[in-house]
PDB file of N, CA and C in Angstrom:
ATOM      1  N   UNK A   1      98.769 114.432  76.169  1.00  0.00           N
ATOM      2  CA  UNK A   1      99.068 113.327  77.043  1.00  0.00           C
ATOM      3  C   UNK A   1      97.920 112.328  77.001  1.00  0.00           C
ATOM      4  N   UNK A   2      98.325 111.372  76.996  1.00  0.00           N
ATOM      5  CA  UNK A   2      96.772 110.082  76.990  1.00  0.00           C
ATOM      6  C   UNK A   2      97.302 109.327  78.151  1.00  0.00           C
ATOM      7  N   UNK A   3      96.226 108.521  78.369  1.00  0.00           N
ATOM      8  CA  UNK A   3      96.154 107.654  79.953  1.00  0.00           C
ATOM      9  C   UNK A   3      97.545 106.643  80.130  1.00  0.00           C
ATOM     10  N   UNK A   4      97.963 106.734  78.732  1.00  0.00           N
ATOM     11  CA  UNK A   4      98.920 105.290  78.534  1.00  0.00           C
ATOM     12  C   UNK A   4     100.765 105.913  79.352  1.00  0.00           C
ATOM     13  N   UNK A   5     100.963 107.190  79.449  1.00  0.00           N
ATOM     14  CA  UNK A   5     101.351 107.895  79.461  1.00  0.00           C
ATOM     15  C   UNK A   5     101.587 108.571  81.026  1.00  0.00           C
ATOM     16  N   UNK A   6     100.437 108.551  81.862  1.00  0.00           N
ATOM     17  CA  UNK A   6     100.702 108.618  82.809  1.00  0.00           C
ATOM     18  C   UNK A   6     100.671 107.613  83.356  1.00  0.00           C
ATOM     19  N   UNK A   7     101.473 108.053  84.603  1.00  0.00           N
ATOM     20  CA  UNK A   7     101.983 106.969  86.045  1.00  0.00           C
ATOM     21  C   UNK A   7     101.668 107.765  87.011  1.00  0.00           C
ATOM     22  N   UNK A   8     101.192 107.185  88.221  1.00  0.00           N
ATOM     23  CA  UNK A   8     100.925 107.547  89.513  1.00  0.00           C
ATOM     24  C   UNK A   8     102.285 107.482  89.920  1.00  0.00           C
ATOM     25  N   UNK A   9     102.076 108.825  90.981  1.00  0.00           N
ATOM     26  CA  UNK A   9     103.114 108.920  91.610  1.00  0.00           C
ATOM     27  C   UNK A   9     103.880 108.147  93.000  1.00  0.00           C
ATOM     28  N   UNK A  10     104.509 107.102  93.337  1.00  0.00           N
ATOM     29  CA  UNK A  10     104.041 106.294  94.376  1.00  0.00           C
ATOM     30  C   UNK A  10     105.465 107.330  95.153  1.00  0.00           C
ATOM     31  N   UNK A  11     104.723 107.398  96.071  1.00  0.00           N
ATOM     32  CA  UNK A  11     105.831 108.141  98.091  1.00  0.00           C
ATOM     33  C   UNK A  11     107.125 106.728  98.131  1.00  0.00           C
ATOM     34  N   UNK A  12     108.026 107.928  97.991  1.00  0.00           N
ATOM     35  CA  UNK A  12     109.058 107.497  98.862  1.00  0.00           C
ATOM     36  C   UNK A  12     109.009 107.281 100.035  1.00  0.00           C
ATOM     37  N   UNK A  13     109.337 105.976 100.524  1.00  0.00           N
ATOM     38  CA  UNK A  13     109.053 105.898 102.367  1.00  0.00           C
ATOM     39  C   UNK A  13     110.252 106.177 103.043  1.00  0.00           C
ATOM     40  N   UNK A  14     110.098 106.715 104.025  1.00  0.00           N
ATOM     41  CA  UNK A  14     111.358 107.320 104.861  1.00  0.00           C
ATOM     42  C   UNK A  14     112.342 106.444 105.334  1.00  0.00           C
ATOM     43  N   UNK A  15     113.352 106.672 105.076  1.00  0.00           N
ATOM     44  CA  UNK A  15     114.149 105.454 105.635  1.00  0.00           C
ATOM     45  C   UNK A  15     114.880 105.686 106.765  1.00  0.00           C
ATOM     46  N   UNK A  16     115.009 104.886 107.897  1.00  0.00           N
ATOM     47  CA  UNK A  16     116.250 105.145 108.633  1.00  0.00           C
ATOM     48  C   UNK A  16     116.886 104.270 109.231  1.00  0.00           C
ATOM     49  N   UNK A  17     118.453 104.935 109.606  1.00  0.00           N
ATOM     50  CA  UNK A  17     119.330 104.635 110.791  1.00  0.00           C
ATOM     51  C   UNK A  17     119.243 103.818 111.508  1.00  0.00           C
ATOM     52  N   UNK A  18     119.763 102.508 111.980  1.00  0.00           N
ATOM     53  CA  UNK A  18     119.968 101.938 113.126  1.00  0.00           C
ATOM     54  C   UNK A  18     119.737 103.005 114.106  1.00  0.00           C
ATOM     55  N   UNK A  19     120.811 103.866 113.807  1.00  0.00           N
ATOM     56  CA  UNK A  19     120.866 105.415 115.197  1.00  0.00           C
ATOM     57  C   UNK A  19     120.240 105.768 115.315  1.00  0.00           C
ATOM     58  N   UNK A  20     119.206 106.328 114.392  1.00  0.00           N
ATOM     59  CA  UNK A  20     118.271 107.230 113.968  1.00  0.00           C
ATOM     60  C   UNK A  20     116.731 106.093 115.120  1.00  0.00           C
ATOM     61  N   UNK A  21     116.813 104.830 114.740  1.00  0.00           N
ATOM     62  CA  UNK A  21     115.556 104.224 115.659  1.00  0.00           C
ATOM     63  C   UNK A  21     115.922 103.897 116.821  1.00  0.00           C
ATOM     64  N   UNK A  22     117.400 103.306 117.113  1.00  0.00           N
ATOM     65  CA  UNK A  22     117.768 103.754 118.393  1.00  0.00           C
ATOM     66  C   UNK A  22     117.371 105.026 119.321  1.00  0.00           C
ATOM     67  N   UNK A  23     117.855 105.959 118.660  1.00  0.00           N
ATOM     68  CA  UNK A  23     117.233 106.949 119.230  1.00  0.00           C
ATOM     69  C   UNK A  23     116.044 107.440 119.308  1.00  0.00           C
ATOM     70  N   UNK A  24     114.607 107.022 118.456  1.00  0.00           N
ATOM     71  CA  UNK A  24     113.421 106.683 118.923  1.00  0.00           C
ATOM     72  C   UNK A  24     113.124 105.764 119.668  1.00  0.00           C
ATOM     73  N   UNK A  25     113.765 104.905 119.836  1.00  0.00           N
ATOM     74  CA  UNK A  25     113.332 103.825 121.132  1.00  0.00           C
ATOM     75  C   UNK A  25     113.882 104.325 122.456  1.00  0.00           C
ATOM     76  N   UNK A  26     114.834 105.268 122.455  1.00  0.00           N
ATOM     77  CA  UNK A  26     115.522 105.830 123.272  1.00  0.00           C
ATOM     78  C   UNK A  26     116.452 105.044 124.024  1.00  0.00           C
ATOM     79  N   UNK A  27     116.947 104.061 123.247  1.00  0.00           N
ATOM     80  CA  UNK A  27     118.079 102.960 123.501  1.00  0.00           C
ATOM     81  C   UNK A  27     119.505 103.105 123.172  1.00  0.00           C
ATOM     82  N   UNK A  28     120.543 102.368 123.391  1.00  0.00           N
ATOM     83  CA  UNK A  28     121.451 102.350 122.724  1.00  0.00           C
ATOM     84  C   UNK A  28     122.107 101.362 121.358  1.00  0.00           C
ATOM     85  N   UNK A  29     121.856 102.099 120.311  1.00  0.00           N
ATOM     86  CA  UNK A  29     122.286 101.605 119.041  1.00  0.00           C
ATOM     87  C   UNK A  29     122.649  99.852 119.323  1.00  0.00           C
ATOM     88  N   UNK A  30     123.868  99.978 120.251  1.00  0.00           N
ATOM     89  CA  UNK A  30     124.453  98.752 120.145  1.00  0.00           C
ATOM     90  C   UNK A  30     123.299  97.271 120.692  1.00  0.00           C
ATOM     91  N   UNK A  31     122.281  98.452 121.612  1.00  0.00           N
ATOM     92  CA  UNK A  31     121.525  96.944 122.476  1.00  0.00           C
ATOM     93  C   UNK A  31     120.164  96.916 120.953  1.00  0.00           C
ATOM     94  N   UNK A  32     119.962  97.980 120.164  1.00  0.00           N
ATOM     95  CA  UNK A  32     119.056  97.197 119.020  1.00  0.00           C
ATOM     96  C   UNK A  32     119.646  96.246 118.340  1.00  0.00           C
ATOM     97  N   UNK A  33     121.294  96.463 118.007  1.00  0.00           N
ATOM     98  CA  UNK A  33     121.915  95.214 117.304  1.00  0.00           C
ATOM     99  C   UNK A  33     121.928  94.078 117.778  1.00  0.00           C
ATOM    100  N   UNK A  34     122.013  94.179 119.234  1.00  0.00           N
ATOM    101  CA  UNK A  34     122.364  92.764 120.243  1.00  0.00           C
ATOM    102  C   UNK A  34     120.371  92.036 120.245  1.00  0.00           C
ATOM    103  N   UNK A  35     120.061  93.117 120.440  1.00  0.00           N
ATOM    104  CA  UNK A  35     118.383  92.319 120.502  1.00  0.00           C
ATOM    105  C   UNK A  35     117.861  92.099 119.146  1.00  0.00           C
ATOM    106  N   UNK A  36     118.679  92.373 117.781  1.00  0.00           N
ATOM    107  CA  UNK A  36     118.049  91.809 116.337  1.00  0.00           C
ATOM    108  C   UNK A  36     118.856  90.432 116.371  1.00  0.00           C
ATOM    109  N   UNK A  37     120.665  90.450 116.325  1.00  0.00           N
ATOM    110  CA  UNK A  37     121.454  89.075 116.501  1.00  0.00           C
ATOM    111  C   UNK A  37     121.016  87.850 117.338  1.00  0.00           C
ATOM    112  N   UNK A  38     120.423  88.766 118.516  1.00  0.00           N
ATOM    113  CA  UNK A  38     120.077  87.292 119.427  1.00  0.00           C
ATOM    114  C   UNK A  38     118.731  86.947 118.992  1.00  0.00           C
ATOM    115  N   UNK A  39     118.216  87.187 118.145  1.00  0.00           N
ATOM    116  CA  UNK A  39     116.658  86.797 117.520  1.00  0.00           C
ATOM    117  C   UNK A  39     115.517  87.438 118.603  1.00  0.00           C
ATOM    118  N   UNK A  40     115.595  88.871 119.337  1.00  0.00           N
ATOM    119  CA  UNK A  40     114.385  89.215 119.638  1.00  0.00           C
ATOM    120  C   UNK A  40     113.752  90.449 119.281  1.00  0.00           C
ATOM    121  N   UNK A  41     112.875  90.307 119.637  1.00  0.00           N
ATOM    122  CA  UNK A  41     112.008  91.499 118.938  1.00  0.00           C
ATOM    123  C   UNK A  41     112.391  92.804 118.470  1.00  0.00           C
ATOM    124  N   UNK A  42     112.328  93.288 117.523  1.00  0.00           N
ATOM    125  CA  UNK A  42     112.927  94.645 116.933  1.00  0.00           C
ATOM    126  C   UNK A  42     111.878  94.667 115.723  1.00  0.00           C
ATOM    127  N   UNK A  43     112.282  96.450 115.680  1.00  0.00           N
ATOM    128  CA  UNK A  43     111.298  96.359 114.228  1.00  0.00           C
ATOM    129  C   UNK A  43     111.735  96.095 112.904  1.00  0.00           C
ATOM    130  N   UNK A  44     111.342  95.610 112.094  1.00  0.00           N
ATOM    131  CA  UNK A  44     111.672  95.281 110.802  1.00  0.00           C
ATOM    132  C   UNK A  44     112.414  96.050 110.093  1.00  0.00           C
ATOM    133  N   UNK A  45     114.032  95.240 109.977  1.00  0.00           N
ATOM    134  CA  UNK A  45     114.463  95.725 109.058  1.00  0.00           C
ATOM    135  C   UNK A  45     115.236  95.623 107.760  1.00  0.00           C
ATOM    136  N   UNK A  46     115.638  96.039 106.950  1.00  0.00           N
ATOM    137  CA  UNK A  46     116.715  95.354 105.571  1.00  0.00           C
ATOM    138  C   UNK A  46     117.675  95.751 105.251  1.00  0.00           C
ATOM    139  N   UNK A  47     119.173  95.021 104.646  1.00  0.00           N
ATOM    140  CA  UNK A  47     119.896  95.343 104.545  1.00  0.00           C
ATOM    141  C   UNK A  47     119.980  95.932 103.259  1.00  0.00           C
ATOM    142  N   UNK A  48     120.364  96.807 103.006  1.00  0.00           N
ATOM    143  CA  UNK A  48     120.423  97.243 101.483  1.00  0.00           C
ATOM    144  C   UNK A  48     122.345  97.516 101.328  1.00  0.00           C
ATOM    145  N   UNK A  49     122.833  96.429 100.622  1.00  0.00           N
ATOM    146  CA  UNK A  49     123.801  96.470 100.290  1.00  0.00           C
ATOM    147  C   UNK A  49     124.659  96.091 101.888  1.00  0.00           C
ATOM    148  N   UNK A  50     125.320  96.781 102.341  1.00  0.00           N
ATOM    149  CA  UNK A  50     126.152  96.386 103.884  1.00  0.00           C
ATOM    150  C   UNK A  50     125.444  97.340 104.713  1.00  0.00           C
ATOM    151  N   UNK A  51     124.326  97.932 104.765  1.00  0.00           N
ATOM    152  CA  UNK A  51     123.726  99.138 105.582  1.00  0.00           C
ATOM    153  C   UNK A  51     122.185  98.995 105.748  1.00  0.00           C
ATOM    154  N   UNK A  52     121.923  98.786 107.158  1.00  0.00           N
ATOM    155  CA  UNK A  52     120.845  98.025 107.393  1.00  0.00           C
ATOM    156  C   UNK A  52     119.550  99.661 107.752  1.00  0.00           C
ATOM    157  N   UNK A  53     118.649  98.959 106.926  1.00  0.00           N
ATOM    158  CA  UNK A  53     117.847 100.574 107.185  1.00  0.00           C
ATOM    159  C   UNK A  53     115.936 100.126 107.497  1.00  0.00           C
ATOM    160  N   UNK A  54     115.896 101.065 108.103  1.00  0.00           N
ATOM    161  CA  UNK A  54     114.409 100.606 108.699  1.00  0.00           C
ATOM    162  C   UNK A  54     113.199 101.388 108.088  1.00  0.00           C
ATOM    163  N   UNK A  55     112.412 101.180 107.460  1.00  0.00           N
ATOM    164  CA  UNK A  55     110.829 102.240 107.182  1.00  0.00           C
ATOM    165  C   UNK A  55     110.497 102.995 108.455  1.00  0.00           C
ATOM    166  N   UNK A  56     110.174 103.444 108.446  1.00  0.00           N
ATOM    167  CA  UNK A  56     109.684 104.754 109.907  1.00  0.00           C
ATOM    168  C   UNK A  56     108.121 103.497 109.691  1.00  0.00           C
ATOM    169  N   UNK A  57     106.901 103.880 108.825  1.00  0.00           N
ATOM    170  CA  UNK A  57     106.271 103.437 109.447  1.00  0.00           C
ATOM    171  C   UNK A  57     106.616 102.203 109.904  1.00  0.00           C
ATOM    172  N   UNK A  58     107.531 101.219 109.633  1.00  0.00           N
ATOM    173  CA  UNK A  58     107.288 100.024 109.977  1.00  0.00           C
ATOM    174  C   UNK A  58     107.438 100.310 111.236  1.00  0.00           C
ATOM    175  N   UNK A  59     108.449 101.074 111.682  1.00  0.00           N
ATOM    176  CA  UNK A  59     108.874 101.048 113.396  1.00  0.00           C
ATOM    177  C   UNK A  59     107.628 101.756 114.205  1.00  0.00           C
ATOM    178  N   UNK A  60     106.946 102.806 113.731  1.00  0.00           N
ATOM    179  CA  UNK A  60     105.739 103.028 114.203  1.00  0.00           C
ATOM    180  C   UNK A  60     104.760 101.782 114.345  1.00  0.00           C
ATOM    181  N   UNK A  61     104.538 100.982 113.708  1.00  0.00           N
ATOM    182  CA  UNK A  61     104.050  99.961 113.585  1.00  0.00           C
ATOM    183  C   UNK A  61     104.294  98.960 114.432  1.00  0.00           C
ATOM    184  N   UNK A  62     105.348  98.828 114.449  1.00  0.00           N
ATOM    185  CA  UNK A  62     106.061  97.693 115.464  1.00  0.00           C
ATOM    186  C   UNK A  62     105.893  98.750 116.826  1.00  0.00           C
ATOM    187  N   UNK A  63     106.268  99.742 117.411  1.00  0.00           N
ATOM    188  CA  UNK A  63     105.733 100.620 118.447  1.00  0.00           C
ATOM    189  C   UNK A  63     104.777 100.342 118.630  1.00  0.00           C
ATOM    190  N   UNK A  64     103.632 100.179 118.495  1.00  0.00           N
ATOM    191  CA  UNK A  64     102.242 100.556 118.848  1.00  0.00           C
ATOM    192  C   UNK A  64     101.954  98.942 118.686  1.00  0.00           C
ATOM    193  N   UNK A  65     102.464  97.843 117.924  1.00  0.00           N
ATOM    194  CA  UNK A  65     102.539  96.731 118.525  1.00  0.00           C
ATOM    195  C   UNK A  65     102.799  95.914 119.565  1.00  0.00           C
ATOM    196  N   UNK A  66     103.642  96.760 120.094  1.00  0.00           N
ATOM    197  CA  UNK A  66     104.622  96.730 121.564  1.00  0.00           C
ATOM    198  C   UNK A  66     103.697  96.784 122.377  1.00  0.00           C
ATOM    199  N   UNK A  67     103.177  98.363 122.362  1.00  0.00           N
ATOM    200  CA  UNK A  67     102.446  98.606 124.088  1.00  0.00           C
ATOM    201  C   UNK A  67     100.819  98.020 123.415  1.00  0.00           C
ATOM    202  N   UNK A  68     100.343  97.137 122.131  1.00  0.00           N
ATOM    203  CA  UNK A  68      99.596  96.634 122.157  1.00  0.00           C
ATOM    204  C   UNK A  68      99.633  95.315 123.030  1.00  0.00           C
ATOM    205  N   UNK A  69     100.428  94.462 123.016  1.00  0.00           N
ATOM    206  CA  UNK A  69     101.230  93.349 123.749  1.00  0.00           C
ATOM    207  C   UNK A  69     101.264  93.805 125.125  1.00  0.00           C
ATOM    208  N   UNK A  70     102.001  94.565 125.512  1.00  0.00           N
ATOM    209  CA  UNK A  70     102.280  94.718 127.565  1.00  0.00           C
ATOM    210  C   UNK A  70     100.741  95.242 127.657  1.00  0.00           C
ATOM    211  N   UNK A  71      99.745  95.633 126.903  1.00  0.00           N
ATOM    212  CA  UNK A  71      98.696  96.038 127.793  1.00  0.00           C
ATOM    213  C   UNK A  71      97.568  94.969 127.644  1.00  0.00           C
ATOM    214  N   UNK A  72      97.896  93.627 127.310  1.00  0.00           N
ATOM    215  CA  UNK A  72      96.797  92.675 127.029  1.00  0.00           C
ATOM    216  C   UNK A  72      97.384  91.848 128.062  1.00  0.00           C
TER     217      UNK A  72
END
């Protein structure tokens, strides 16, 4: 094997669910859709094909952005 040859291995990032972060926010599915449509805050997400899916860290990210915000 020579250097030309290998590739680093890059992580799959976790993907999820509308449901799936709903239910980490401990909300209901339908009020994350209503609070992404009406343009407010939610965590980042993309549609891939007709199925909208979120990175875990991003929503960790956006979490800890949150109670960075209400505690300033």
């Amino acid at each position: 094997m020579t250097a030309q040859t290998i590739r680093p291995v890059r992580a799959v990032p976790v993907l999820l669910t509308p449901q799936e972060v709903a239910d980490m926010l401990r909300i209901p599915v339908r009020t994350l859709y209503g609070q992404r449509s009406a343009g407010r805050p939610t965590p980042p997400g993309v549609k891939i094909g007709r199925h909208l899916r979120y990175r875990l860290a991003d929503v960790e990210a956006w979490i800890d952005e949150q109670f960075g915000r209400s505690a300033a």
